[in-house]
mmCIF file of C-alpha atoms in Angstrom:
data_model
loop_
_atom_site.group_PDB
_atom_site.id
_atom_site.type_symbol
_atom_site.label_atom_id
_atom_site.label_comp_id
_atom_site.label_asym_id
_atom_site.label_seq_id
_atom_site.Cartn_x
_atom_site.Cartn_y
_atom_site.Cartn_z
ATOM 1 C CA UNK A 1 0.000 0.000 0.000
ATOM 2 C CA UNK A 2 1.381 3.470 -1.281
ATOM 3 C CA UNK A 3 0.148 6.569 -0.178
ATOM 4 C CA UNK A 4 0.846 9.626 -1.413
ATOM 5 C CA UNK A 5 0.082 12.842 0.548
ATOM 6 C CA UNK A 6 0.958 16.421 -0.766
ATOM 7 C CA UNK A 7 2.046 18.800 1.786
ATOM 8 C CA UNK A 8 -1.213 20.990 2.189
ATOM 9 C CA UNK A 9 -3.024 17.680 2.297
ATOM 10 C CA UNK A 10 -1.185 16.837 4.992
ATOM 11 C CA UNK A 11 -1.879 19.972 6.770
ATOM 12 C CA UNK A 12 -5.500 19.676 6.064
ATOM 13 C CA UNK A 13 -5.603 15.775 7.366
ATOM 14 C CA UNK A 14 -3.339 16.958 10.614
ATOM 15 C CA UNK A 15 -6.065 19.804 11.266
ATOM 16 C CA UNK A 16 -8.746 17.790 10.722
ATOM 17 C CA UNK A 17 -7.732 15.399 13.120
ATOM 18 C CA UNK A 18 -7.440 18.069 16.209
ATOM 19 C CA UNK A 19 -10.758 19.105 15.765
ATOM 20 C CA UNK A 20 -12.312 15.862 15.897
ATOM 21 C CA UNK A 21 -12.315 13.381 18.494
ATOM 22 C CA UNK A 22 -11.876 10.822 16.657
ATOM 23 C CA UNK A 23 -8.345 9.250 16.363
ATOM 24 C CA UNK A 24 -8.172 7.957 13.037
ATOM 25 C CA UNK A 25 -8.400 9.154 8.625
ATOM 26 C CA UNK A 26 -10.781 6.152 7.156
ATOM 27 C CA UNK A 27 -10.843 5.792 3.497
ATOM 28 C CA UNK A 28 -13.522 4.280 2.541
ATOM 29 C CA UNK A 29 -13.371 2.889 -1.093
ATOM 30 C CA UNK A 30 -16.883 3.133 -2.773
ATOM 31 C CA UNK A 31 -17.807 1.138 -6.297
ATOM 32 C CA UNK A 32 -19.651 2.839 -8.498
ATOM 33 C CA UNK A 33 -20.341 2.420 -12.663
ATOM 34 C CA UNK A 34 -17.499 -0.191 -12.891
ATOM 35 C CA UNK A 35 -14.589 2.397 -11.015
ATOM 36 C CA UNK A 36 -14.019 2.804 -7.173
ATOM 37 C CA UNK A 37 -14.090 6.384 -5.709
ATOM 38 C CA UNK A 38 -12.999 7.333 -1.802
ATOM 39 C CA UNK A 39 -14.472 9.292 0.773
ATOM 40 C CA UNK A 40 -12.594 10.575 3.344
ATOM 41 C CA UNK A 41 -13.503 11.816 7.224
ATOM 42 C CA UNK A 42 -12.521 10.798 10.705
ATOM 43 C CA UNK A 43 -13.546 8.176 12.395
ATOM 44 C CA UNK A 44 -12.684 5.327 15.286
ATOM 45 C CA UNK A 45 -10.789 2.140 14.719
ATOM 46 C CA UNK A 46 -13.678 -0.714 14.651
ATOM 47 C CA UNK A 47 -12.768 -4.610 15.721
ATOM 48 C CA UNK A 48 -12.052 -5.380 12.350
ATOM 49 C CA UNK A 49 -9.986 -2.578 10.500
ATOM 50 C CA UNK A 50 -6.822 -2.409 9.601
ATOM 51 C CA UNK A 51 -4.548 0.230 10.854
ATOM 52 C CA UNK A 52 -1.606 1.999 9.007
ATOM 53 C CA UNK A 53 0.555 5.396 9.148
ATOM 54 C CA UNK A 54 1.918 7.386 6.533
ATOM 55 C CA UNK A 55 3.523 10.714 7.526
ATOM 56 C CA UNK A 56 2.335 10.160 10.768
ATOM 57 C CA UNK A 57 -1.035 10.353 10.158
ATOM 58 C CA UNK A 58 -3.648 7.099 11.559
ATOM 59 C CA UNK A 59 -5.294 5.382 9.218
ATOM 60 C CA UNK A 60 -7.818 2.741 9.308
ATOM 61 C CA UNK A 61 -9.150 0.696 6.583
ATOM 62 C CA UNK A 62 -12.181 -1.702 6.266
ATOM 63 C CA UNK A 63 -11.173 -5.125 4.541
ATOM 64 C CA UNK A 64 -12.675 -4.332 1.275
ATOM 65 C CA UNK A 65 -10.749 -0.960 1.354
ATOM 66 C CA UNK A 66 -7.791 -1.957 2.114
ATOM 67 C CA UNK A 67 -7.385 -4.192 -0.725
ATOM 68 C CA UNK A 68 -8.715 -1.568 -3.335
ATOM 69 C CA UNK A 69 -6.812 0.905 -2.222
ATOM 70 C CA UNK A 70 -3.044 -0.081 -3.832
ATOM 71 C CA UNK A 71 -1.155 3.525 -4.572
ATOM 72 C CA UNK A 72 -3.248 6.891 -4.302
ATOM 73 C CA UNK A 73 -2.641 10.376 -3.577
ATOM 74 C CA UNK A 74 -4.577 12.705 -1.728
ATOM 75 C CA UNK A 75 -4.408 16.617 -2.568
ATOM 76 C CA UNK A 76 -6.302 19.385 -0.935
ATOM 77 C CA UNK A 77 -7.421 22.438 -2.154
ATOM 78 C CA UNK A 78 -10.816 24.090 -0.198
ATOM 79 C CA UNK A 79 -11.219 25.914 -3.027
ATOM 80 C CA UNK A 80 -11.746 23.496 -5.813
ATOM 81 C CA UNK A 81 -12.806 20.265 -4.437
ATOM 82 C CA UNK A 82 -15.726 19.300 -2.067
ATOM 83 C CA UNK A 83 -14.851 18.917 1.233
ATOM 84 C CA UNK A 84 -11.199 20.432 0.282
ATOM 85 C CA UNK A 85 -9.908 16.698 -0.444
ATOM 86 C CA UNK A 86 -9.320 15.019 -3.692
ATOM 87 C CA UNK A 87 -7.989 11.118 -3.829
ATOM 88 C CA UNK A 88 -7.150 9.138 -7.013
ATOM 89 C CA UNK A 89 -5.397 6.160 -7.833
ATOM 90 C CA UNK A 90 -2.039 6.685 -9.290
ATOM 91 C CA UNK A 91 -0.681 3.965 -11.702
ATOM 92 C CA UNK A 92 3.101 2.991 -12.004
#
């Protein structure tokens, strides 16, 4: 698993974190018309997730995510994407 996290992302994902009380980033990894899309909030770390940090940051993962998500990115801008954060898959 490779993710990539640009530098305001990071920011944004560290920020979002100390406002919440939640302890944790889940991706969740939605399938929809044949392609997967993520959402991305904060959240607790249920019985069965899986748990991994990049850049310091907590993840968690449900099983299903955790095998679709391979190598993605996440970038933040407020200004053009909803909720400020933007994930894709990035191929080798």
């Amino acid at each position: 698993m490779n993710i990539k996290i640009e530098e305001n992302a990071k920011k944004a994902l560290l920020e979002l974190l100390g406002e919440s009380k939640d302890e944790y980033i889940r991706i969740k990894a939605m399938l929809a018309c044949g392609s997967s899309y993520y959402e991305l909030y904060t959240d607790f770390k249920r019985e069965d997730d899986t748990e991994e940090k990049f850049l310091s940051i907590p993840f968690v993962f449900d099983k299903y995510t955790y095998k679709a998500v391979k190598d993605i990115e996440i970038k933040y801008d407020k200004e053009i994407y909803n909720n400020g954060f933007y994930i894709k898959d990035i191929k080798k």
